[in-house]
Coordinates of C-alpha atoms and ligand atoms in Angstrom, one line a residue:
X1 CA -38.5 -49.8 -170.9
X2 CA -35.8 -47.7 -172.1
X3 CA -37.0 -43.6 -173.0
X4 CA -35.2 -41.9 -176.0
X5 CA -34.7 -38.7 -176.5
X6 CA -34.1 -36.0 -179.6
X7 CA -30.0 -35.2 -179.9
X8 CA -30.1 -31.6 -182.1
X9 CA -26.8 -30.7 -182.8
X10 CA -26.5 -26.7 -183.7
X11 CA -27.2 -26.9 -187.8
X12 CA -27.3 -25.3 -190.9
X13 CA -27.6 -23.1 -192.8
X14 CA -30.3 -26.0 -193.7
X15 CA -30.7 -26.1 -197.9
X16 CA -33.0 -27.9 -200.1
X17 CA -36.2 -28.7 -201.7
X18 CA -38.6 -30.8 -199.4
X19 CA -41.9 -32.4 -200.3
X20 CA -45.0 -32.5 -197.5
X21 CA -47.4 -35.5 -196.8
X22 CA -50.8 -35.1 -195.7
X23 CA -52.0 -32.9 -193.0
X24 CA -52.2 -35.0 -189.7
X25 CA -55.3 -33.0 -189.0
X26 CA -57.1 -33.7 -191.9
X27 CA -56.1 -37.0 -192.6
X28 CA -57.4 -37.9 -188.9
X29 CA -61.3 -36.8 -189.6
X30 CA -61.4 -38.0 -192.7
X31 CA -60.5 -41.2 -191.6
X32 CA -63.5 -41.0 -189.3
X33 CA -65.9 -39.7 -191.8
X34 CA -65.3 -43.4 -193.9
X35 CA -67.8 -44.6 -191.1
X36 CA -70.7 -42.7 -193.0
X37 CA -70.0 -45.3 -196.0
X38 CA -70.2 -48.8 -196.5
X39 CA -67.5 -50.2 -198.7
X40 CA -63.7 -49.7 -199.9
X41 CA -62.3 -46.1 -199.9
X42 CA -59.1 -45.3 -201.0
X43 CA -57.1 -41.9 -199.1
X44 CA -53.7 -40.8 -200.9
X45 CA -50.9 -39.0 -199.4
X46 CA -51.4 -40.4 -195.6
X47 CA -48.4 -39.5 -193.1
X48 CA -47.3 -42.6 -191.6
X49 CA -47.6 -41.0 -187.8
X50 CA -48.5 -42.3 -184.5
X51 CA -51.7 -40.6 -184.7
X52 CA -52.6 -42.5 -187.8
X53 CA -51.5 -46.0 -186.7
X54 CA -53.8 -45.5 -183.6
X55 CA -56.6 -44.4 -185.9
X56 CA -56.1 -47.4 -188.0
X57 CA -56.5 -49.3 -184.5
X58 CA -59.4 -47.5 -183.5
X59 CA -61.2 -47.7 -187.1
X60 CA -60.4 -52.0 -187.0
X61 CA -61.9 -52.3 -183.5
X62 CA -65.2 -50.9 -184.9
X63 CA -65.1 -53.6 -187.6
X64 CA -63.1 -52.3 -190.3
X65 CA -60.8 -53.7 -192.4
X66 CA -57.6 -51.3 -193.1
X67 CA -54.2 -51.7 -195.1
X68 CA -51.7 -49.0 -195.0
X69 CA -49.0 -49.2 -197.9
X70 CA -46.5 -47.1 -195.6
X71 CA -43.9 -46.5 -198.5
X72 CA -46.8 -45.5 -201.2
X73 CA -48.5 -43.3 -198.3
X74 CA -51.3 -45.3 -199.4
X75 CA -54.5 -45.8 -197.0
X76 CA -57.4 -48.2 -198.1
X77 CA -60.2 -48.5 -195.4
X78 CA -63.5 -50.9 -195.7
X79 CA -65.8 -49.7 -193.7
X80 CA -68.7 -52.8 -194.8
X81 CA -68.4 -54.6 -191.4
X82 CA -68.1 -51.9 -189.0
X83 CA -70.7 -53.3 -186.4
X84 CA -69.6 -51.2 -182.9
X85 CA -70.3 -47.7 -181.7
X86 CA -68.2 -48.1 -178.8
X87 CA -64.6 -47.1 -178.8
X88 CA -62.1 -48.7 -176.1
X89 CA -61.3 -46.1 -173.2
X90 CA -58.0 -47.0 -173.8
X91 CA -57.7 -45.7 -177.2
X92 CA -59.4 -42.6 -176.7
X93 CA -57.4 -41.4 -173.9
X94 CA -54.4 -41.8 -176.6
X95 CA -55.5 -39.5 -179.5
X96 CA -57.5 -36.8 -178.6
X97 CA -59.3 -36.9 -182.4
X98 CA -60.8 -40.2 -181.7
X99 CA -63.6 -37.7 -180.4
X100 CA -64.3 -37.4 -184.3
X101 CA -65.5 -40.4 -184.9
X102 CA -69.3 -39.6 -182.5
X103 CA -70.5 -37.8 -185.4
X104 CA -70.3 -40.6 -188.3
X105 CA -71.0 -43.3 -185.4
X106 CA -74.8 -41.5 -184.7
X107 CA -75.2 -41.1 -187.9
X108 CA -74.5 -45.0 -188.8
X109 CA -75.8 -46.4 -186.0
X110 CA -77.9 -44.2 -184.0
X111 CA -75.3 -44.7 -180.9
X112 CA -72.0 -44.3 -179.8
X113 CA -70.2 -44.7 -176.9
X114 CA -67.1 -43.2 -176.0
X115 CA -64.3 -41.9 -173.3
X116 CA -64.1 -38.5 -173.1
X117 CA -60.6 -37.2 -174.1
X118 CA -59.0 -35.4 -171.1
X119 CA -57.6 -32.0 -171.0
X120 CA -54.1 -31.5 -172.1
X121 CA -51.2 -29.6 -171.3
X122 CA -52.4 -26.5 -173.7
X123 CA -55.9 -25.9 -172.3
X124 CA -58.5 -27.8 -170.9
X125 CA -60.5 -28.9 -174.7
X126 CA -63.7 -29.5 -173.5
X127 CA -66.3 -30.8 -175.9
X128 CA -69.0 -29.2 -175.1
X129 CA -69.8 -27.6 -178.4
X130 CA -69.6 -31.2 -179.9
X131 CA -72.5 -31.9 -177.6
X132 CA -74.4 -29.3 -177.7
X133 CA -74.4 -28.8 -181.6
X134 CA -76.0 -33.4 -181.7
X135 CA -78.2 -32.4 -179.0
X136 CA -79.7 -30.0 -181.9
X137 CA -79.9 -32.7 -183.9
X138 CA -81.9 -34.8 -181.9
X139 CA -79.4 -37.1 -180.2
X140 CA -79.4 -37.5 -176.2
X141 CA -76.3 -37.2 -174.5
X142 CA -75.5 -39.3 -171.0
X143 CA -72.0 -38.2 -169.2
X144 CA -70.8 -40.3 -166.8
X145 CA -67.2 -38.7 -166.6
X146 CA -65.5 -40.0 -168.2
X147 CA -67.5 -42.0 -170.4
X148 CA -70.2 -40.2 -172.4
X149 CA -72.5 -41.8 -174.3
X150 CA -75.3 -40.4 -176.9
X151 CA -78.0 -42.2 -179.1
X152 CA -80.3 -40.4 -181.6
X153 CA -83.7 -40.4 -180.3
X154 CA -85.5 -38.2 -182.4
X155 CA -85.2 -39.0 -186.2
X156 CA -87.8 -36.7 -187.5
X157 CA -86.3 -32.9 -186.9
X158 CA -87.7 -29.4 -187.8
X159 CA -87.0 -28.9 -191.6
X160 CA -84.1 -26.3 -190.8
X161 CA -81.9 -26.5 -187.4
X162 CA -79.5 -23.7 -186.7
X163 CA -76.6 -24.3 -184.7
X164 CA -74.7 -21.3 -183.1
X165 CA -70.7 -22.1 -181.9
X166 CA -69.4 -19.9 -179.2
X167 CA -66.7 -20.2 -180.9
X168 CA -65.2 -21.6 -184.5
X169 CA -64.2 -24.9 -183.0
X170 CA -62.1 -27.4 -185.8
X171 CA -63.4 -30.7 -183.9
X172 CA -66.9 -29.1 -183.1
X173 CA -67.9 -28.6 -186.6
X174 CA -65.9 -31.5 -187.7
X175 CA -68.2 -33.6 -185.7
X176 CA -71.7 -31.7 -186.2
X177 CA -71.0 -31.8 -189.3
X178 CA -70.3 -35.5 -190.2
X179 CA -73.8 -36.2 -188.1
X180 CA -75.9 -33.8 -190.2
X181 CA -74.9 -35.3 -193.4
X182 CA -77.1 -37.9 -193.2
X183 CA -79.7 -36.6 -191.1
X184 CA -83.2 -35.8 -192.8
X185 CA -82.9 -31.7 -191.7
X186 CA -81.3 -29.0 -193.6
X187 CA -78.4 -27.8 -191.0
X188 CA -76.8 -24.5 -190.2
X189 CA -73.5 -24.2 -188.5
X190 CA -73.1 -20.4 -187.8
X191 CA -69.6 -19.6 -186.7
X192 CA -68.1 -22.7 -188.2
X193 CA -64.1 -23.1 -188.5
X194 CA -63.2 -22.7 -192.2
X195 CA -59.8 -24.3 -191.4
X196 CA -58.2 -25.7 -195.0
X197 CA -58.7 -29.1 -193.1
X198 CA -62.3 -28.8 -192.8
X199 CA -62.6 -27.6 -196.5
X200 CA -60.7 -31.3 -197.4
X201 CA -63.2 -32.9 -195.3
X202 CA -66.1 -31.0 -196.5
X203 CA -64.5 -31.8 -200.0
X204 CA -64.5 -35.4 -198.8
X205 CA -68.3 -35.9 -197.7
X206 CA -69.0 -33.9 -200.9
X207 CA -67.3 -37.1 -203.2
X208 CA -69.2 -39.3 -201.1
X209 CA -72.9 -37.5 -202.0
X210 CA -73.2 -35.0 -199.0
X211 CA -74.9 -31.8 -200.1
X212 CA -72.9 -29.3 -198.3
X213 CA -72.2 -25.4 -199.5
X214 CA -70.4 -22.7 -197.5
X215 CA -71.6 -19.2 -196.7
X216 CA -69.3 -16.3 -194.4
X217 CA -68.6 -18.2 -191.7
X218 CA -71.4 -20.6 -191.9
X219 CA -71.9 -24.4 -193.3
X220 CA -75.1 -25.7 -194.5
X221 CA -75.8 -29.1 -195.0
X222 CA -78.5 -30.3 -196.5
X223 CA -79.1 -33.6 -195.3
X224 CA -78.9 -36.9 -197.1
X225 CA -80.4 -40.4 -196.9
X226 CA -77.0 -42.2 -198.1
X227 CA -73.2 -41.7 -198.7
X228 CA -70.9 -43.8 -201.3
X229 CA -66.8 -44.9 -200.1
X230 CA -64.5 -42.4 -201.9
X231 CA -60.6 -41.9 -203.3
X232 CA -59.2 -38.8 -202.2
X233 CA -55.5 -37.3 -201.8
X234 CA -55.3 -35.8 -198.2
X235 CA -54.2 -31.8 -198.6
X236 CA -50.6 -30.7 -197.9
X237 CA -49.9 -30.4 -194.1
X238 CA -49.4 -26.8 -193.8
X239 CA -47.9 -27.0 -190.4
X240 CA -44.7 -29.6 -191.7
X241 CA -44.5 -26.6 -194.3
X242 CA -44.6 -24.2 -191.9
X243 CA -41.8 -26.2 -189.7
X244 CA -39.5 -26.4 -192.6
X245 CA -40.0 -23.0 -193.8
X246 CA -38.4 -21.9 -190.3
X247 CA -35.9 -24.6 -190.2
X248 CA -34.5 -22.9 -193.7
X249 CA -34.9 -19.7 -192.0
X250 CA -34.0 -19.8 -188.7
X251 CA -30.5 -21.5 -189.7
X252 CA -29.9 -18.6 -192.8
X253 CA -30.6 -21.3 -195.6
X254 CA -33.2 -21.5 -198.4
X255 CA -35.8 -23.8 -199.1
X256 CA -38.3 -25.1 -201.6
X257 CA -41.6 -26.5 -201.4
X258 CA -43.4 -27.4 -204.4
X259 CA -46.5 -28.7 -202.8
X260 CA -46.9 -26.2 -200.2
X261 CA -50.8 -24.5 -200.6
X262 CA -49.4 -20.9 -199.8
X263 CA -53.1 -19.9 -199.8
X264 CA -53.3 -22.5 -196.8
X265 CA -50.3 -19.8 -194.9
X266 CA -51.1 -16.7 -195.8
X267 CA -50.4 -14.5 -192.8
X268 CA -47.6 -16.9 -191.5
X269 CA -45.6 -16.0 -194.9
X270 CA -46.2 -12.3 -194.7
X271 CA -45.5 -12.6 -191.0
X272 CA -41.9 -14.3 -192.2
X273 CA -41.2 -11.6 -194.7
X274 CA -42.1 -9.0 -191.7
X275 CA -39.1 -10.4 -190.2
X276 CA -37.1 -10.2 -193.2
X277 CA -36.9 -13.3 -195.4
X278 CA -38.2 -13.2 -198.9
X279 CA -40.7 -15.7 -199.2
X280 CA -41.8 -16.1 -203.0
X281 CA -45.2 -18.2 -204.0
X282 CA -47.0 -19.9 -206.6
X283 CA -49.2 -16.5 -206.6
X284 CA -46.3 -15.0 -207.5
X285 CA -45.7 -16.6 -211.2
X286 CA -47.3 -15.5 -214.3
X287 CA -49.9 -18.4 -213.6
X288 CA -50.4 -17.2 -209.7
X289 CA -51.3 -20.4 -208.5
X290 CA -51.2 -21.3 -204.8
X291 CA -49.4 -23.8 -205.0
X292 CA -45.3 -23.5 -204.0
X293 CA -43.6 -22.3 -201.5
X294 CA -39.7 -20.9 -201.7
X295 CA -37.6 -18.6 -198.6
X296 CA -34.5 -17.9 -199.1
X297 CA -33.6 -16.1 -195.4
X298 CA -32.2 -13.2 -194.2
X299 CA -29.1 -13.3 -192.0
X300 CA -30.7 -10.1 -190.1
X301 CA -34.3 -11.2 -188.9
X302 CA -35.8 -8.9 -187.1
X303 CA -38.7 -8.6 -184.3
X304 CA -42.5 -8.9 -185.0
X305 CA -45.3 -9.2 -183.7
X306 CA -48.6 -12.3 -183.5
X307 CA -51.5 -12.9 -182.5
X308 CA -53.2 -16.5 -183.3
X309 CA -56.7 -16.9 -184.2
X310 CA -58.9 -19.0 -186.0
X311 CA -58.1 -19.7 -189.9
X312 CA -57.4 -17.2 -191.7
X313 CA -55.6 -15.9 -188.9
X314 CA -52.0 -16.7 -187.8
X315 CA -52.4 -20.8 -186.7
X316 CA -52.1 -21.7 -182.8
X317 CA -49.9 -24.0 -184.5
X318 CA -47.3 -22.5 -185.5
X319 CA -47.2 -20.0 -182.5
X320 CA -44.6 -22.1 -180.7
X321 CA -42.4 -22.5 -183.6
X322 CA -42.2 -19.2 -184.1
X323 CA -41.2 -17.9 -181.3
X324 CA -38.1 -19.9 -181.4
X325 CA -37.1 -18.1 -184.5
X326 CA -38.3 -15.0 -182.6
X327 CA -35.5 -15.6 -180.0
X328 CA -32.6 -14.1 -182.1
X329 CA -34.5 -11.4 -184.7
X330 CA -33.2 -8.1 -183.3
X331 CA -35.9 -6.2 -181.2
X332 CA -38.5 -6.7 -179.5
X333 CA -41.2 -9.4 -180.5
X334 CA -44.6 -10.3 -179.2
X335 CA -47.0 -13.6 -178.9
X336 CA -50.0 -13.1 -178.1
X337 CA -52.0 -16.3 -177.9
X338 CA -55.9 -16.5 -178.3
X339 CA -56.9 -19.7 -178.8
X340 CA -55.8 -22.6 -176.3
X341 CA -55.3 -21.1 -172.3
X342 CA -51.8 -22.5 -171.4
X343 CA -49.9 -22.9 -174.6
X344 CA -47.0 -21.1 -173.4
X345 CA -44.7 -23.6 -172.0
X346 CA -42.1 -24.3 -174.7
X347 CA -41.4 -20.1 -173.3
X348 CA -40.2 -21.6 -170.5
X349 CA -37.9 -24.1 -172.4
X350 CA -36.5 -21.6 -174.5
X351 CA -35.3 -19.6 -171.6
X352 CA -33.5 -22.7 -170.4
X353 CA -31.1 -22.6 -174.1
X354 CA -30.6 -18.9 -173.1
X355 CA -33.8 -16.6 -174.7
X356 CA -35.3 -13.5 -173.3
X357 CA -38.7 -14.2 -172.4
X358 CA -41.0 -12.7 -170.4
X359 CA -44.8 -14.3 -170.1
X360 CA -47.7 -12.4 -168.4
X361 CA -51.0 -14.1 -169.0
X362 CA -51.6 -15.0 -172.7
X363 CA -48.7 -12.8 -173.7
X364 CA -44.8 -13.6 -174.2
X365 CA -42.5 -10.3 -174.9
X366 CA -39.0 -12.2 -176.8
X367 CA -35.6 -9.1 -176.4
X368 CA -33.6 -10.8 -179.0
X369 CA -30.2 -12.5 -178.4
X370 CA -27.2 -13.0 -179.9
X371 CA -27.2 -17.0 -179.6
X372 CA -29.1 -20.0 -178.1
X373 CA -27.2 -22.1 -176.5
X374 CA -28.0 -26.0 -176.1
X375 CA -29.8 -27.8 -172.7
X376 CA -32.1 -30.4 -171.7
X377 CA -35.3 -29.1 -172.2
X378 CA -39.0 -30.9 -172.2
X379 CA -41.4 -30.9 -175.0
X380 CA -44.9 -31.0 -173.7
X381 CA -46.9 -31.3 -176.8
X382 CA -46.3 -31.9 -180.6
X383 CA -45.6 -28.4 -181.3
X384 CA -43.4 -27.8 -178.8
X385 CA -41.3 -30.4 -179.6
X386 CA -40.7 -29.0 -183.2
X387 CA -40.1 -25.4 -181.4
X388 CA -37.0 -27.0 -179.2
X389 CA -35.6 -28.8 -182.6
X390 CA -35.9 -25.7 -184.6
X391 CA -34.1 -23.9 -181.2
X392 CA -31.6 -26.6 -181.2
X393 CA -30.5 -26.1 -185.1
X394 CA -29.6 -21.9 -183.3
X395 CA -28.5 -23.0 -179.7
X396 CA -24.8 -23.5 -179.3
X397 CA -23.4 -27.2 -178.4
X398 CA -26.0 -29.8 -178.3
X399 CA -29.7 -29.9 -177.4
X400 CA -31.2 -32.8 -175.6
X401 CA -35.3 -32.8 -175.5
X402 CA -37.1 -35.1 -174.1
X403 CA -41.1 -35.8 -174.8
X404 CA -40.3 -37.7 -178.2
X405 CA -43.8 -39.3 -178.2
X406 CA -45.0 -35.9 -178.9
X407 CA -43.1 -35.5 -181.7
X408 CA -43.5 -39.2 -183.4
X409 CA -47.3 -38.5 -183.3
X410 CA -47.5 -35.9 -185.4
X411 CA -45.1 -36.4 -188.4
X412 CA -43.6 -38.8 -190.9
X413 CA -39.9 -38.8 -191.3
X414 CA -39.4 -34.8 -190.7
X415 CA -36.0 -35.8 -189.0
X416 CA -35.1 -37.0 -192.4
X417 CA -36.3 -34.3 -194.4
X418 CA -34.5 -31.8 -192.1
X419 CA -31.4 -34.3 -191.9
X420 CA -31.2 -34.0 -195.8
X421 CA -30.7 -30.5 -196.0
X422 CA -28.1 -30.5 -193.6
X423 CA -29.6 -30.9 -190.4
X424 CA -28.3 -33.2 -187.0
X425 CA -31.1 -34.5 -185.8
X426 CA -31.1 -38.0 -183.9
X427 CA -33.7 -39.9 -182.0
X428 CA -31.3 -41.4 -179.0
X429 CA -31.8 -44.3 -176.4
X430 CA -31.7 -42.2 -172.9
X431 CA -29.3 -45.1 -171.7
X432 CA -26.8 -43.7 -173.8
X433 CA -26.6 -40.2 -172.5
X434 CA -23.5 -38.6 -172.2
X435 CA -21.6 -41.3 -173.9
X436 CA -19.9 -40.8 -177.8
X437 CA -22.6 -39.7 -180.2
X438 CA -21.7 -42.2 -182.2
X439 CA -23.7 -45.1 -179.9
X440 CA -26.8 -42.9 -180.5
X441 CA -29.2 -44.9 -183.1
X442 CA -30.2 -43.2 -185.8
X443 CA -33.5 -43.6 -187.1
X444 CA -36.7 -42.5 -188.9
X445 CA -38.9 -41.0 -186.5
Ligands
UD1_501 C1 -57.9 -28.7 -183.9 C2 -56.5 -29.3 -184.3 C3 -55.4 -28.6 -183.4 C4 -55.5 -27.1 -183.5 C5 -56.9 -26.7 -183.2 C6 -57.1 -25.1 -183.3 C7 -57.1 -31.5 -185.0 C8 -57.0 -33.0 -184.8 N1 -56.5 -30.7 -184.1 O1 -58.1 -29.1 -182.5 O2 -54.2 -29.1 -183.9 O3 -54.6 -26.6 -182.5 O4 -57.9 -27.3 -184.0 O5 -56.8 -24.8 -184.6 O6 -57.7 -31.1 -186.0 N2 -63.4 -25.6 -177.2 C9 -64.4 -25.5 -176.3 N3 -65.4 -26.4 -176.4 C10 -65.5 -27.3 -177.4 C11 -64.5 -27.4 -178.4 C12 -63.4 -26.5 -178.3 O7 -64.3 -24.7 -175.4 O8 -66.5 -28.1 -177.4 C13 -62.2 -24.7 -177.2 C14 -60.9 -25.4 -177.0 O9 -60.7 -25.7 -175.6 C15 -59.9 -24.4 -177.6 C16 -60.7 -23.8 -178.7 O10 -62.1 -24.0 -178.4 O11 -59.5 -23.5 -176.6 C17 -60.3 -24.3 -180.1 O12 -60.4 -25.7 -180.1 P1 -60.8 -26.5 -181.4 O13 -60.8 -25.6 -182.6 O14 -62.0 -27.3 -181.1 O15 -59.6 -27.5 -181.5 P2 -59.5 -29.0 -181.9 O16 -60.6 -29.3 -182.9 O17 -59.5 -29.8 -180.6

């Protein structure tokens, strides 16, 4: 089978408006949470990715029956007939999120058998929260790496369980979460992850009857006996906004995005205007709503400083993509990531186009250069794929990445978006390397 590649061609500067689908990370749970219901829900606003098309695949092995109106963005799942609570090895080792579905699974069906996701690249993701946190809730949990499997055997539970995270894990809560919705105990999750995805998916089990309310960092859910199907419009993804936002900026341009949630980005647009780019927001206007996002960038960035964390902090994210606009702001910058143990590789792949970067432990130090200048480089994960195209628009010549699965997972038709305000991007057939550009197929990632 013939690879492809990603052709970025220096660019810019990029101009435009742009208009963002669903977040891939919200979209995926609730997708999952449908398995509480029985019937026809309707989602709105679904990204037609790779992760998506595997959930559809994943959702119709357990008995669903799914149609996806790609051009309307249009999901309609009916969950009646779902009559497994095993999910095929093969699909779990393919999207990590198919985790989410144990949670609605033990809460249908009392069982559910799956393959445990494997570490990645970034860190080693274990799920042990996941487990502990149904263990709580009465559920017994067999591993026989790397299949775990986990049935409910005690139905009758104290009239209030607490459950303490180590840390305010997205998936973790996710999944707790989506099993104490319809269990007959009233559930605290202390140290939950208030991501703006797990607000849409609490917003979700909410339509669909859940009795759920949120406290500082905590979640209580009161369970339920039964949960209706739903239509819902999946949030904005605030990590295609925050890609295009430093596509605009990185290349000098300007950009608009009226369905941007800039409460959703908060430190990642005052960490932008740090660097020198006036960023204005719904919250702004005489209404000061959150809703809009307009840069128009400097031609001088300069150096700042991050440090990811857990929402509301700056987003693990977006850390990669940064620090590709982070390579030519004058001074010194540092990157300090908290969340995942290895997520510093695209450092490496930036050095290759000609950046400063020095790494020691969890901390890169970028010296600003003049220019970037273009190479074959490797994206190892989603994110790091949008960091080399957002290097490539800077690096001089032509930049040739490979790793393009990582990059169709997560998005639907960013290439075009980018390409529209003036971009060169091009997904390329790796048989055609080095010969005219013009043999390189262009198409919709
Ligand atoms: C989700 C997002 C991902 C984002 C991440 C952090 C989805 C589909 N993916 O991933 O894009 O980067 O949140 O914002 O929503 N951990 C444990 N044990 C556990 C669970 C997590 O040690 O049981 C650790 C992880 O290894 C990681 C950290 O906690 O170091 C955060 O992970 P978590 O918030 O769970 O990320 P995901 O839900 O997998």
């Amino acid at each position: 089978m013939i690879g492809q590649h990603l052709l970025v061609k220096k660019s810019g500067p990029l101009h435009g408006t742009a208009h963002l689908y669903g977040a891939k990370n919200a979209i995926l749970v609730i997708m999952t949470a449908l398995i509480l219901t029985e019937g026809k829900s309707i989602l709105d606003n679904v990204p037609n990715n790779a992760d998506v098309r595997l959930m559809i695949i994943l959702l119709e092995q357990l008995g669903a029956a799914v149609s996806f109106d790609t051009k309307a963005k249009c999901l309609t799942v009916d969950t009646t007939h779902i009559n497994k609570s095993e999910v095929h090895p093969e699909i779990m080792n393919k999207i990590r999120a198919s985790i989410l579905v144990m949670g609605p699974l033990l809460a249908r069906f009392g069982t559910a058998s799956v393959a445990m996701p494997g570490g990645d690249l970034i860190g080693m993701r274990p799920i042990n929260y996941h487990l502990e946190g149904f263990k709580k809730l009465g559920v017994e949990v067999q591993l026989q790496p790397p299949f775990v499997s986990a049935r409910v055997i005690a139905r009758a539970l104290p009239s209030h369980t607490r459950i303490v995270l180590d840390y305010p894990s997205v998936g973790a809560t996710e999944n707790i979460m989506m099993l104490a919705v319809l269990s007959n105990t009233e559930t605290t999750i202390v140290n939950a992850a208030l991501e703006p995805e797990v607000y849409d998916l609490i917003d979700v089990l909410k339509k669909m009857g859940a009795n759920i309310s949120i406290a500082p960092a905590m979640i209580i859910i009161r369970g339920v006996s039964k949960l209706l199907p739903i239509v819902h419009s999946i949030i904005p993804d605030r990590l295609e906004a925050g890609t295009l936002l430093l596509a605009a900026a990185i290349t000098g341009g300007s950009i608009t995005i009226p369905n941007a949630r800039a409460d959703h980005l908060d430190i990642f647009i005052e960490k932008l205007r740090a660097m020198g780019h006036c960023v204005t927001t719904g919250f702004e206007s005489p209404t000061f709503s959150p809703v809009g996002i307009s840069l128009q960038a400097t031609k001088t960035p300069v150096a700042i400083s991050i440090k990811t964390a857990p929402y509301p902090g700056f987003p693990t994210d977006l850390q990669p993509l940064i620090m590709a606009a982070l390579c030519t702001a004058q001074g010194i910058s540092t990157v300090e990531e908290t969340v995942y143990e290895n997520r510093m590789m695209h450092a490496k792949e930036l050095s290759k186009m000609g950046a400063q970067i020095t790494v020691e432990g969890a901390t890169a130090t970028i010296r600003g250069v003049d220019t970037l200048y273009g190479s074959n480089v490797i994206a190892a994960d989603l994110r790091a794929s949008c960091t080399l195209v957002l290097a490539g628009f800077l690096a001089e010549g032509e930049t040739k990445i490979s790793g393009v699965n990582h990059w169709l997972r997560g998005y639907d038709g960013l290439d075009e978006k980018l390409n529209n305000m003036g971009a060169s991007i091009m997904l390329a057939d790796d048989s055609f390397i080095g010969q005219d550009d013009q043999k390189h197929t262009q198409i919709s990632l």
